[in-house]
mmCIF file of C-alpha atoms in Angstrom:
data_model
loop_
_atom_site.group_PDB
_atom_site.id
_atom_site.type_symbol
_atom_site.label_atom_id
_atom_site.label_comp_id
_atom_site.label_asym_id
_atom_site.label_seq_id
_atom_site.Cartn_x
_atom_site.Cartn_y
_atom_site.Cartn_z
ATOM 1 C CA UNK T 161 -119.805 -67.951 -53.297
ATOM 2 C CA UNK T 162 -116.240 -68.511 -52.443
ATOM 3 C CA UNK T 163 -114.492 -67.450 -55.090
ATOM 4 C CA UNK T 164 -114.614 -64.009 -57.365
ATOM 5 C CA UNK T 165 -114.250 -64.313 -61.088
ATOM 6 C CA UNK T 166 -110.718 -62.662 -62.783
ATOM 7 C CA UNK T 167 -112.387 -61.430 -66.436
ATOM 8 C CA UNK T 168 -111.035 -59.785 -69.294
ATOM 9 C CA UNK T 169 -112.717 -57.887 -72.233
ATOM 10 C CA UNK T 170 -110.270 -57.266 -74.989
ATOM 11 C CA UNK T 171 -111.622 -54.411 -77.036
ATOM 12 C CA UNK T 172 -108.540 -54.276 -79.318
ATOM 13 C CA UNK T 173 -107.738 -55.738 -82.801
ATOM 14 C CA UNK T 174 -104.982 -57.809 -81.273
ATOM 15 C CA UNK T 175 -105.651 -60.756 -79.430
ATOM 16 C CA UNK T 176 -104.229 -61.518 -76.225
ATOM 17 C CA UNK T 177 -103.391 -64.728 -74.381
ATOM 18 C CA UNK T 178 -103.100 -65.492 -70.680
ATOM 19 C CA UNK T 179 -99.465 -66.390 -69.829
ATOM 20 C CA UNK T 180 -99.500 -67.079 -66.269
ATOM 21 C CA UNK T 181 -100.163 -65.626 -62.509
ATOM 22 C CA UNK T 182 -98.721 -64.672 -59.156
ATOM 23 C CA UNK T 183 -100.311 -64.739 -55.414
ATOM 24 C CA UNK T 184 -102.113 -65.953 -52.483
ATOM 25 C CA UNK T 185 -105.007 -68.562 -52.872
ATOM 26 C CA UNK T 186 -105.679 -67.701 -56.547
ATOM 27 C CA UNK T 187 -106.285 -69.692 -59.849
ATOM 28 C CA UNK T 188 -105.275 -69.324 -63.264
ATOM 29 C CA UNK T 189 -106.231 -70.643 -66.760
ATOM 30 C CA UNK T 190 -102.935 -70.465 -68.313
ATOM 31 C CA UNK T 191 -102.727 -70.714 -72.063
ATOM 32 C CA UNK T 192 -106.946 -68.514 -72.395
ATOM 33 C CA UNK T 193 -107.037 -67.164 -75.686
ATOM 34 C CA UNK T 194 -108.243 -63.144 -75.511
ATOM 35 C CA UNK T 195 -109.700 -62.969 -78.820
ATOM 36 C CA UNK T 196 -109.591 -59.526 -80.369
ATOM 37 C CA UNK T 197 -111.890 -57.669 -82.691
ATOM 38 C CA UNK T 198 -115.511 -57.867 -80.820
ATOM 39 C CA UNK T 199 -115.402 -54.805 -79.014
ATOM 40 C CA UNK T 200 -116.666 -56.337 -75.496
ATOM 41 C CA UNK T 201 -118.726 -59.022 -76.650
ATOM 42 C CA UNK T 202 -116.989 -61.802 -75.767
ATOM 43 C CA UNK T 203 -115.640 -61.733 -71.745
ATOM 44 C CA UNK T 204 -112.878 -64.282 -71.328
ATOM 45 C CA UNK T 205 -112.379 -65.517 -67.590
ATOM 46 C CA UNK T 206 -108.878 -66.285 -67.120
ATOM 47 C CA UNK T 207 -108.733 -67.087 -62.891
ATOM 48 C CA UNK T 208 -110.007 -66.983 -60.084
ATOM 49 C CA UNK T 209 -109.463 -65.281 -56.138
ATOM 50 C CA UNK T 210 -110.204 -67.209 -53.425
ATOM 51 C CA UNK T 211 -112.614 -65.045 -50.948
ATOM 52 C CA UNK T 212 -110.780 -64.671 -47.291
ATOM 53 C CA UNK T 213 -112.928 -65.596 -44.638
ATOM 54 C CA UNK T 214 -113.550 -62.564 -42.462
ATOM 55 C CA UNK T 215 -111.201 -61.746 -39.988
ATOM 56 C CA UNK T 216 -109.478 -64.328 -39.862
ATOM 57 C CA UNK T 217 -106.798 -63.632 -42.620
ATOM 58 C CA UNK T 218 -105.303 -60.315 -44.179
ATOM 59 C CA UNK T 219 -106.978 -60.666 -47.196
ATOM 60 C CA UNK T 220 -105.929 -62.395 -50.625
ATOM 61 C CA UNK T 221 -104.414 -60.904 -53.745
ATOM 62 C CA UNK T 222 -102.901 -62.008 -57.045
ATOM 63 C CA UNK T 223 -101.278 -61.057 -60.215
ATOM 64 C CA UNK T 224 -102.560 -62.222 -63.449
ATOM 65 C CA UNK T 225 -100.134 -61.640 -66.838
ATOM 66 C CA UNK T 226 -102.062 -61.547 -70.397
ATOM 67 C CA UNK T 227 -100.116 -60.576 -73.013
ATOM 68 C CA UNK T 228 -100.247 -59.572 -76.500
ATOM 69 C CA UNK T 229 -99.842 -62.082 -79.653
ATOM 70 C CA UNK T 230 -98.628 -59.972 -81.781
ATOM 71 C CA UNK T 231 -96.177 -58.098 -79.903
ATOM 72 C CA UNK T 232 -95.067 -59.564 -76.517
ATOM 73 C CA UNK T 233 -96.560 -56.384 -74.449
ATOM 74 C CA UNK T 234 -97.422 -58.071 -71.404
ATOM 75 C CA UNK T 235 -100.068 -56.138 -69.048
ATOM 76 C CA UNK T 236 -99.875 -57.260 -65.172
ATOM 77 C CA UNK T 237 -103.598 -57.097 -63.879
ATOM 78 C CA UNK T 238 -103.432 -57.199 -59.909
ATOM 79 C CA UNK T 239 -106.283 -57.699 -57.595
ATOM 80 C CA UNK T 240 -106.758 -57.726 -53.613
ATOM 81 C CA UNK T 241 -110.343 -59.615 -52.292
ATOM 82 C CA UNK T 242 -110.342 -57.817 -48.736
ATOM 83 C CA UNK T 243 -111.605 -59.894 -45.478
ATOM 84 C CA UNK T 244 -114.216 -57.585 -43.805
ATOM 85 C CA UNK T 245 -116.022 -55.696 -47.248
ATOM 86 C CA UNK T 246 -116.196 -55.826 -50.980
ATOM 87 C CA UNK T 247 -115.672 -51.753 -50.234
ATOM 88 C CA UNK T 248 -112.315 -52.958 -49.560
ATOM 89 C CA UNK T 249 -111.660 -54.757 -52.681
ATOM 90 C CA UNK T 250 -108.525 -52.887 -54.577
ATOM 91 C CA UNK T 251 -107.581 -53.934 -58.654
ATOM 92 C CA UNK T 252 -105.401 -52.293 -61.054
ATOM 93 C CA UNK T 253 -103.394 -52.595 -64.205
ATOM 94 C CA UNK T 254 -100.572 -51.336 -65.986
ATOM 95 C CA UNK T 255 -97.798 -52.914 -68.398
ATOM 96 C CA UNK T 256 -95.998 -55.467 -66.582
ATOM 97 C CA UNK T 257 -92.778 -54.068 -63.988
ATOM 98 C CA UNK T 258 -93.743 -55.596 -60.873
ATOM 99 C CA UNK T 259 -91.825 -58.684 -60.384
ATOM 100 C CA UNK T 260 -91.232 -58.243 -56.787
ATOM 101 C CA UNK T 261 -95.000 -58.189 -55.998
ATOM 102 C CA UNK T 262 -95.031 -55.404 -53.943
ATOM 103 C CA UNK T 263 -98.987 -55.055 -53.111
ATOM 104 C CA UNK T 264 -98.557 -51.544 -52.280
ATOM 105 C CA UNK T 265 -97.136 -50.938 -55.395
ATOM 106 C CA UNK T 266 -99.039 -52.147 -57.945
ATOM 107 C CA UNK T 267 -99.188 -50.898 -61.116
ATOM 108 C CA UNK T 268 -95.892 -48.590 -61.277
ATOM 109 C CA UNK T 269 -96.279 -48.905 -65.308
ATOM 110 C CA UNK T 270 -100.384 -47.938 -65.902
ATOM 111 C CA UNK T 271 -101.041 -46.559 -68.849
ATOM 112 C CA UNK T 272 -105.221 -45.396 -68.413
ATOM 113 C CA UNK T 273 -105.350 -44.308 -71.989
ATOM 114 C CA UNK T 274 -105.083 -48.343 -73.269
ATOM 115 C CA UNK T 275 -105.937 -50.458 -69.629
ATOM 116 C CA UNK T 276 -109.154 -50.114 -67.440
ATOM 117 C CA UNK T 277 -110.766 -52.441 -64.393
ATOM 118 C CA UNK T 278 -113.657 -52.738 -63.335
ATOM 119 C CA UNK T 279 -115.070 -54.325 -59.968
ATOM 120 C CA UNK T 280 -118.202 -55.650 -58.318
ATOM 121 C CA UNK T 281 -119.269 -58.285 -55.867
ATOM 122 C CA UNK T 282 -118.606 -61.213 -57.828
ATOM 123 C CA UNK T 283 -115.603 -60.318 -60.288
ATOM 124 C CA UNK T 284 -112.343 -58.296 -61.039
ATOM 125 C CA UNK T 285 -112.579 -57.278 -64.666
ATOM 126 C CA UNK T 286 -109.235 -56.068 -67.179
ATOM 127 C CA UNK T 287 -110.512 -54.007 -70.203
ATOM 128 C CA UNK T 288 -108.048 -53.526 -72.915
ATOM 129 C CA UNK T 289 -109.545 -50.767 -74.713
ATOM 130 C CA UNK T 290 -109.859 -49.995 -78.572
ATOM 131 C CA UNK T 291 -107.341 -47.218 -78.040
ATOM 132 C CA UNK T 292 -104.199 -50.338 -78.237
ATOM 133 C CA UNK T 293 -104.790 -51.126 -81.549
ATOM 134 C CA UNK T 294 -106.571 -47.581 -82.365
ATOM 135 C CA UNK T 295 -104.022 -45.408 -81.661
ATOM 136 C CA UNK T 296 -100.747 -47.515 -81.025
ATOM 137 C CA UNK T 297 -97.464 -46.861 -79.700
ATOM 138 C CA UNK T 298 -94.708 -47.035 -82.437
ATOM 139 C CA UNK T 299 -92.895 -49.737 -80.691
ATOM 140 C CA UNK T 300 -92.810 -51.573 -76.946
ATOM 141 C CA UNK T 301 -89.864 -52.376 -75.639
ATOM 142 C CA UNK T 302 -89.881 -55.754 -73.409
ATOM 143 C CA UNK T 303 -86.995 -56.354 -70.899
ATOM 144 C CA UNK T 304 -85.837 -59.459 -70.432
ATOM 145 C CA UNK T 305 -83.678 -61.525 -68.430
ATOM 146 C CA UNK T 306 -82.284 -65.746 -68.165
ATOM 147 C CA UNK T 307 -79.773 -67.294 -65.608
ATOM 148 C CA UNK T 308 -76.498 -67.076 -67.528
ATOM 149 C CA UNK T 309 -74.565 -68.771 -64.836
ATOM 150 C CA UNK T 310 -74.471 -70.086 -61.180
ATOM 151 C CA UNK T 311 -72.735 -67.974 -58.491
ATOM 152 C CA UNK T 312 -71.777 -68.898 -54.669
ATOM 153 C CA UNK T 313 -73.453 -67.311 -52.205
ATOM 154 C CA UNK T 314 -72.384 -68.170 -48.847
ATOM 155 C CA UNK T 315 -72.148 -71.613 -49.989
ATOM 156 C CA UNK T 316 -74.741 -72.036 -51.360
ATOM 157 C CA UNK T 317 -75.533 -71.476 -55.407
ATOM 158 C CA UNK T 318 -77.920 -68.859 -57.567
ATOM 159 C CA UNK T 319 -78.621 -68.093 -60.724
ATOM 160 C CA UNK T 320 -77.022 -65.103 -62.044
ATOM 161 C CA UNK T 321 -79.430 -63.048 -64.979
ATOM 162 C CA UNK T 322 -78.443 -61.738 -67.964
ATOM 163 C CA UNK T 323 -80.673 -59.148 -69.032
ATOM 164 C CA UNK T 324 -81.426 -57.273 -72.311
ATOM 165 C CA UNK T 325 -83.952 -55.481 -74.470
ATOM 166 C CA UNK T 326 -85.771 -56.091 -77.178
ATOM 167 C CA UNK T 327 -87.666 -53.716 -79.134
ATOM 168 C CA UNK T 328 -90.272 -54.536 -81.353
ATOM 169 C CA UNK T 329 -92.572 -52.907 -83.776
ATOM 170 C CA UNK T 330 -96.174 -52.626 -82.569
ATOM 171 C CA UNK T 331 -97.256 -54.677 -85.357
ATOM 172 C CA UNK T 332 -94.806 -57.079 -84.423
ATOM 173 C CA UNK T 333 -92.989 -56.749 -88.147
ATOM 174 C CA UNK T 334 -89.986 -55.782 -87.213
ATOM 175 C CA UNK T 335 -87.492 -56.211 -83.852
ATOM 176 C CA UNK T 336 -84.348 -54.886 -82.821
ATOM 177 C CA UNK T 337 -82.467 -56.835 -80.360
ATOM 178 C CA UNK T 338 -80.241 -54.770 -77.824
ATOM 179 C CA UNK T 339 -78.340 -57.611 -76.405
ATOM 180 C CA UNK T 340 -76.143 -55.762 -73.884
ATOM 181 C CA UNK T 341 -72.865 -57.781 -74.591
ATOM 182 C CA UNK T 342 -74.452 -61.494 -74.032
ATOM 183 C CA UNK T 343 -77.829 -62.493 -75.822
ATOM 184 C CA UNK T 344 -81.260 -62.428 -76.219
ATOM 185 C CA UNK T 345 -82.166 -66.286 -75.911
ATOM 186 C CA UNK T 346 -80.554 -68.971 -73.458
ATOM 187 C CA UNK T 347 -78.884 -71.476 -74.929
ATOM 188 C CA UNK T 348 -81.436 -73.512 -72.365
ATOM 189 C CA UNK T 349 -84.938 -71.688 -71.342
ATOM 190 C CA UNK T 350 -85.393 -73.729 -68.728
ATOM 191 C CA UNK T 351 -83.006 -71.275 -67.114
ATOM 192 C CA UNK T 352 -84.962 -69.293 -64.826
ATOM 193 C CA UNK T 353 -85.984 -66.999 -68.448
ATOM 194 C CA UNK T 354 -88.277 -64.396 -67.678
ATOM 195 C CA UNK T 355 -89.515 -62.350 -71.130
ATOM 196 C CA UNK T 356 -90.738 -60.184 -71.098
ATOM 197 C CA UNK T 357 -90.136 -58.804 -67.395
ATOM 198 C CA UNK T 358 -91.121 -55.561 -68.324
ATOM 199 C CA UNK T 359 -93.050 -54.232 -71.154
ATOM 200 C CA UNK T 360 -92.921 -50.333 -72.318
ATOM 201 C CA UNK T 361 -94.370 -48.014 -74.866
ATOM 202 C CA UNK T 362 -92.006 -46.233 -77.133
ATOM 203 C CA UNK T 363 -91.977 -43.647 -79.959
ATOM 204 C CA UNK T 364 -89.896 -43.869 -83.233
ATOM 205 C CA UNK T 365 -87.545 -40.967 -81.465
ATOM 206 C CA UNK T 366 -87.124 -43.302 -78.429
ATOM 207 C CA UNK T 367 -85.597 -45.879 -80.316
ATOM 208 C CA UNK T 368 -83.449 -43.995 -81.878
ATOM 209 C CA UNK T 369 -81.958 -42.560 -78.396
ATOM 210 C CA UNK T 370 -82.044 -46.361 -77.412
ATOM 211 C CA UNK T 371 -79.713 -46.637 -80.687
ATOM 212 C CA UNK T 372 -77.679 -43.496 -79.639
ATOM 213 C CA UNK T 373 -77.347 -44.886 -75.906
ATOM 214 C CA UNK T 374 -76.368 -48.529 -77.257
ATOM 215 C CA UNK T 375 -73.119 -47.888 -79.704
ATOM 216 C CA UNK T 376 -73.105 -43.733 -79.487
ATOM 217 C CA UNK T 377 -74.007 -43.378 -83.074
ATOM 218 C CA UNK T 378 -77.496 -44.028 -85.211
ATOM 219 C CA UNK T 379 -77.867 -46.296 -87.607
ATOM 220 C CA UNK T 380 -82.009 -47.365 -88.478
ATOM 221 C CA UNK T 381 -80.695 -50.302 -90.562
ATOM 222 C CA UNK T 382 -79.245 -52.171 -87.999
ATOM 223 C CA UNK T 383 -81.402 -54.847 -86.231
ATOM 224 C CA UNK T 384 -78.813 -56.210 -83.818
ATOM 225 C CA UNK T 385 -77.109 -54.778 -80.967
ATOM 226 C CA UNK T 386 -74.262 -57.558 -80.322
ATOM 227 C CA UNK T 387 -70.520 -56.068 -81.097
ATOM 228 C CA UNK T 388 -67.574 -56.610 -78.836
ATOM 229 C CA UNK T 389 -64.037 -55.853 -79.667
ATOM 230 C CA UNK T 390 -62.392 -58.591 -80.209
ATOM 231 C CA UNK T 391 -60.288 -59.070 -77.598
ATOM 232 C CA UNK T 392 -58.138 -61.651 -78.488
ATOM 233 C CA UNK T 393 -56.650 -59.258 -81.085
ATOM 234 C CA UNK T 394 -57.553 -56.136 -78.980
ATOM 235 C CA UNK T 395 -59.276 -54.889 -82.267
ATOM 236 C CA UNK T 396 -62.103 -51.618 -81.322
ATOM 237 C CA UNK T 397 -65.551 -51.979 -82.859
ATOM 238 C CA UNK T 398 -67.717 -49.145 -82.703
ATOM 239 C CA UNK T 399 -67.044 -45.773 -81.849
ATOM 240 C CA UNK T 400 -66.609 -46.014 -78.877
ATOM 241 C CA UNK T 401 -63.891 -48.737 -79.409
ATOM 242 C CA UNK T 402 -66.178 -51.438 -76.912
ATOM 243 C CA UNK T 403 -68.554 -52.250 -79.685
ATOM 244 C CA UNK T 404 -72.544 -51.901 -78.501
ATOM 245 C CA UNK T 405 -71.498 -51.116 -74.813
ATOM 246 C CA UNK T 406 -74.272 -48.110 -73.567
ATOM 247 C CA UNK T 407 -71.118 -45.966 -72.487
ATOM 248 C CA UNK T 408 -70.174 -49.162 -70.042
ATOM 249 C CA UNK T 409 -66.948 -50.489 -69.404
ATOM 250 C CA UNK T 410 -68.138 -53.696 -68.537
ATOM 251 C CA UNK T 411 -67.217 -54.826 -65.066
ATOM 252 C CA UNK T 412 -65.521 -51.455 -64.574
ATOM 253 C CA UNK T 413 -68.573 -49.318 -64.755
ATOM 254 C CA UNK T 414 -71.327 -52.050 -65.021
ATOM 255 C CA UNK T 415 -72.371 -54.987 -66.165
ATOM 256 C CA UNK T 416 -75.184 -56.048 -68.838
ATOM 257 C CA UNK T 417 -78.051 -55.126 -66.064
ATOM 258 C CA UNK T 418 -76.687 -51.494 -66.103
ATOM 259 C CA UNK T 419 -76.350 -51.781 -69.829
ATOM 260 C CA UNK T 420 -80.089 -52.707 -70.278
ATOM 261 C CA UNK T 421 -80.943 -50.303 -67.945
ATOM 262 C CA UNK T 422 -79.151 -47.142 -70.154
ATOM 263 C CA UNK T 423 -81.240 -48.981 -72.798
ATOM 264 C CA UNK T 424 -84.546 -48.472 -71.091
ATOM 265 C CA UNK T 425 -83.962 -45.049 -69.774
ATOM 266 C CA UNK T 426 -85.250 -44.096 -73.500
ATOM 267 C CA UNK T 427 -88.294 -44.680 -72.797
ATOM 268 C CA UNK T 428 -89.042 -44.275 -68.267
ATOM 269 C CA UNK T 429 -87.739 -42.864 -65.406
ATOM 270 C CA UNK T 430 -88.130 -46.258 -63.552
ATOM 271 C CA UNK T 431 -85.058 -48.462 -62.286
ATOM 272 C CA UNK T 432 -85.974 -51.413 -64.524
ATOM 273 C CA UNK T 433 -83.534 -54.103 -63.169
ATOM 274 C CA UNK T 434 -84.956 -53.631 -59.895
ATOM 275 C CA UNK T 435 -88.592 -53.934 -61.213
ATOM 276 C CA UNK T 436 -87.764 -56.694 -62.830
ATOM 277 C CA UNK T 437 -86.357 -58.797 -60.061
ATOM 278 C CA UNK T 438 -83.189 -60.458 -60.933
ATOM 279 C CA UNK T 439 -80.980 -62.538 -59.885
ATOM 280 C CA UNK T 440 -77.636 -60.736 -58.752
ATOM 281 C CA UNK T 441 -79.058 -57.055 -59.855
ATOM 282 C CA UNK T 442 -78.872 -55.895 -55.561
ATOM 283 C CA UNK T 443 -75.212 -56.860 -56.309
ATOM 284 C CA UNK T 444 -74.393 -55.047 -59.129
ATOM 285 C CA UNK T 445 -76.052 -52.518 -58.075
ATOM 286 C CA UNK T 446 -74.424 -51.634 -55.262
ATOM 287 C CA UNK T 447 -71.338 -51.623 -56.966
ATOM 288 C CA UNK T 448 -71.825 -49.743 -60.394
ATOM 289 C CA UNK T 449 -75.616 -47.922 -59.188
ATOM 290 C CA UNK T 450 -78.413 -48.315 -61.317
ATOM 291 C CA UNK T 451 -76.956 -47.179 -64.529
ATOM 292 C CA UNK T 452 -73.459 -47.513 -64.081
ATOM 293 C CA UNK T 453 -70.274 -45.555 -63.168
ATOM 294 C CA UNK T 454 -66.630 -46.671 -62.663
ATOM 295 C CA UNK T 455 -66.328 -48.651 -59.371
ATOM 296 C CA UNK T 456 -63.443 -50.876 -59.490
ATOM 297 C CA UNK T 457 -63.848 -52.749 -55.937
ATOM 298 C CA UNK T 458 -60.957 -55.112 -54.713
ATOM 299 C CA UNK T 459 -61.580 -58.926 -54.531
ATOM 300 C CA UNK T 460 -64.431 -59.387 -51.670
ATOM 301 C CA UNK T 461 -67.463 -61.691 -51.937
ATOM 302 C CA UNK T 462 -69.971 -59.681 -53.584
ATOM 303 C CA UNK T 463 -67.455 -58.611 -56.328
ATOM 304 C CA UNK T 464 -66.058 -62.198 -56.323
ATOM 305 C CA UNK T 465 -69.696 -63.145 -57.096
ATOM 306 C CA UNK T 466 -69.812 -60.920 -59.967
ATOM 307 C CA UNK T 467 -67.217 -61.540 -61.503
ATOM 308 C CA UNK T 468 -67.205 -65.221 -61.344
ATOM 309 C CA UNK T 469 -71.144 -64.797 -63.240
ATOM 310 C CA UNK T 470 -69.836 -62.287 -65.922
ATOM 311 C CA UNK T 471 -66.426 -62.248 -66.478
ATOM 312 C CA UNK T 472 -67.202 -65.032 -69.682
ATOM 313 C CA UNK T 473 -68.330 -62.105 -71.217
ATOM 314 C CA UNK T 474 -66.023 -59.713 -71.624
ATOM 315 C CA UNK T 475 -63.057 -58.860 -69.358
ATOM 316 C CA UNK T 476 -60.588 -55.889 -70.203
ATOM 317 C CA UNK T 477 -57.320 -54.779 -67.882
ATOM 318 C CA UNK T 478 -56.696 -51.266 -67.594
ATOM 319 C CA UNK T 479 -53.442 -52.255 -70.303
ATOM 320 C CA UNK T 480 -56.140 -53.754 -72.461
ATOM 321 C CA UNK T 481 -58.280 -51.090 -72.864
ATOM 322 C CA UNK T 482 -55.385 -48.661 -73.366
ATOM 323 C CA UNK T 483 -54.498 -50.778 -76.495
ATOM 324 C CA UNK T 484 -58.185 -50.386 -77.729
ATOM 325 C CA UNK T 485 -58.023 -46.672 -77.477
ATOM 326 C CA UNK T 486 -59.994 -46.563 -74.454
ATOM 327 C CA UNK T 487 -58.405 -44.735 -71.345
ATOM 328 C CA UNK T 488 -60.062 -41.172 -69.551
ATOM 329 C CA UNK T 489 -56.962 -38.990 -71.434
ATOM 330 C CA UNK T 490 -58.346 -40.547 -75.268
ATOM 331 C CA UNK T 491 -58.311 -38.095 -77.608
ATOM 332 C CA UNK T 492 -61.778 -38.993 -78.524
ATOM 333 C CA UNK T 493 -63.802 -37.081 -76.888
ATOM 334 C CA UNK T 494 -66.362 -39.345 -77.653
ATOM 335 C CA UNK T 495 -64.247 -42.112 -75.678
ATOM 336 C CA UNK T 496 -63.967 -39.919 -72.966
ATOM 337 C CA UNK T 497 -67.916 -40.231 -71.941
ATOM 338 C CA UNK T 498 -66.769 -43.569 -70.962
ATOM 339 C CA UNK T 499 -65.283 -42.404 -67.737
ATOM 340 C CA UNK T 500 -67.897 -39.408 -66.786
ATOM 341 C CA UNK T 501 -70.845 -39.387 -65.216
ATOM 342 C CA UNK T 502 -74.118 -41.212 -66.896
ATOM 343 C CA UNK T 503 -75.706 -37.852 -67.156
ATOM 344 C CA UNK T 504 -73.291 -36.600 -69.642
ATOM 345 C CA UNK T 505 -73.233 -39.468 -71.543
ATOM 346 C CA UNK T 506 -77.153 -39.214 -72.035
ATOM 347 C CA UNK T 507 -76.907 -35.928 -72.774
ATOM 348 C CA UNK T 508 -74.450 -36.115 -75.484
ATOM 349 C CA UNK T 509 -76.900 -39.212 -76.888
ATOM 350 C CA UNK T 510 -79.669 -37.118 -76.820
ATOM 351 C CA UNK T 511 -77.319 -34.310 -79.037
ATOM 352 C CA UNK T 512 -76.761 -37.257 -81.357
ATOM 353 C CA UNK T 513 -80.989 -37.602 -81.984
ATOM 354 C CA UNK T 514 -81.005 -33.923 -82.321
ATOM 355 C CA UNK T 515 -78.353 -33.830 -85.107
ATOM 356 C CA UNK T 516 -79.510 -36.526 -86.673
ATOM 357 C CA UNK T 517 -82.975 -35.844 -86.877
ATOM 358 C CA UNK T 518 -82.041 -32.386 -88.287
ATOM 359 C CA UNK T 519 -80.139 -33.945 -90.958
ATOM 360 C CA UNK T 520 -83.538 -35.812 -91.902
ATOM 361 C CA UNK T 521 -85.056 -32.621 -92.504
ATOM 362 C CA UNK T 522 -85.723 -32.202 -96.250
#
């Protein structure tokens, strides 16, 4: 034999579809319908790993992405054929966040309750179990990301990402789309798009700190996350006078991948731009951190790269914003998050839930 078998059993309602793989002397059947709804009967094989010829290599691994029809979720299944032993054969699984392919890092997203593997001498094996479709999360929220524009880099040119969020009901009946001041489709997706680049779990009261986080305020009728003041008229939107920003001034405090990040940090603890491998994100990150705070560097290349990928978005002047209502002495206090730490700001979103939720109460 010189190849092991990549296998899934779907024993979920949903079916699932392979959508493509990473790695080292691998295959992939692209496109492999995962039919749900026969609890393990049917095994679909969706790849193949090449087997490394002892000693003579470090071993091969590979990534393999199936994702779900109805919803996006995309689960990254990762396996490692070992040169010496089988006993050294590693696989794992978890909702997708690995984009860098770190193989000592695997599965940073595994959720064991919905995802198991299995292993012998001739196959690595994903099992989706009943428990997805039996007992569902409320909502997954997929992260997403396209080149927006190019930007020099010691001259030479890359694609700068756009990233946002979108969240959409587990039965896939409903989405919201947290755009993070750009969109959530390139006007060409032949642009280095990547969706979803990330998937999560999420509960109803996730979303709504995801709305809290997005324009400070809750609203369950609203669908779309896309208001900017309009600067030509320096007219506010919102209430925090910058429309849906997640508590950002944008390119004061952040940019869109800080905004998506806020956005995310409803539902994990991980630094999703950095999972999710974009273009430009070790630049803005280093200026504005992983979920943004005011930075306002002088011209220099890596903030002359910035701003030449995002300033078609949306770009204020300290005279601007002051006209909006928006400056650290604003008598609205809620304004006033806009210049403290991230922290706070989540804090006072999470208040928001609280309050509203209570108001719920019958």
């Amino acid at each position: 034999m010189c190849a092991m078998t990549i296998r899934v059993i779907n024993n979920s309602n949903h079916d699932f579809q392979c959508i493509g793989s990473w790695g080292d002397s691998i295959s992939c059947n692209s496109g492999a319908l995962i039919p749900g709804g026969e609890k393990g009967k049917r095994i679909v094989e969706i790849g193949t790993i090449d087997l490394p010829k002892a000693g003579l290599r470090s071993g091969n691994w590979g990534w393999w992405y199936v994702q779900d029809v109805v919803n996006k979720a995309t689960i990254e299944f990762f396996a490692f054929a070992d040169p010496w032993s089988h006993n050294g054969d590693r696989v794992s699984t978890g909702l997708r966040a690995n984009n860098s392919h770190n193989k000592d890092w695997v599965a940073p997203n595994s959720l064991p309750g919905y995802f198991d593997t299995a292993k012998d001498n001739d196959s690595f094996t994903l099992i989706i179990q009943s428990q997805w479709t039996d007992n569902p999360p409320d909502y997954i929220f997929n992260f997403g990301h396209y080149g927006c524009k190019y930007a020099p880099v010691l001259d030479k040119w890359q694609w700068a990402a756009h990233a946002y969020v979108k969240a959409v009901s587990f039965d896939g009946s409903r989405t919201v789309n947290f755009d993070c001041y750009g969109g959530t489709y390139p006007d060409d997706p032949s642009n280095d798009w990547v969706y979803p680049s990330l998937s999560f779990t999420a509960t109803e009261d996730q979303l709504l700190l995801a709305r809290a986080i997005c324009s400070f305020e809750i609203d369950e009728s609203r669908t779309d996350y896309g208001r900017k003041p309009d600067v030509s008229t320096l007219t506010p939107s919102g209430k925090l006078r910058l429309g849906d920003c997640c508590g950002i001034i944008y390119l004061h405090s952040g940019v869109c991948h800080q905004m998506a990040n806020r956005i995310c940090a409803a539902v994990t603890n991980l630094d999703a731009g950095d999972l999710a491998d974009m273009a430009l994100y070790n630049d803005t990150k280093g200026l504005w951190g992983t979920y943004g705070k005011l930075n306002n560097p002088g011209p220099g290349v890596v903030w002359d790269r910035i701003f030449n990928a995002y300033s078609d978005q949306m770009t204020l002047t300290d005279k601007q914003l002051k006209a909006l209502g928006v400056c650290p002495d604003a008598e609205d206090e809620a304004v006033r998050l806009l210049y403290g730490l991230w922290e706070d700001y989540l804090r006072e979103c999470r208040n928001l839930v609280a309050q509203y939720k209570n108001k719920k109460k019958p």
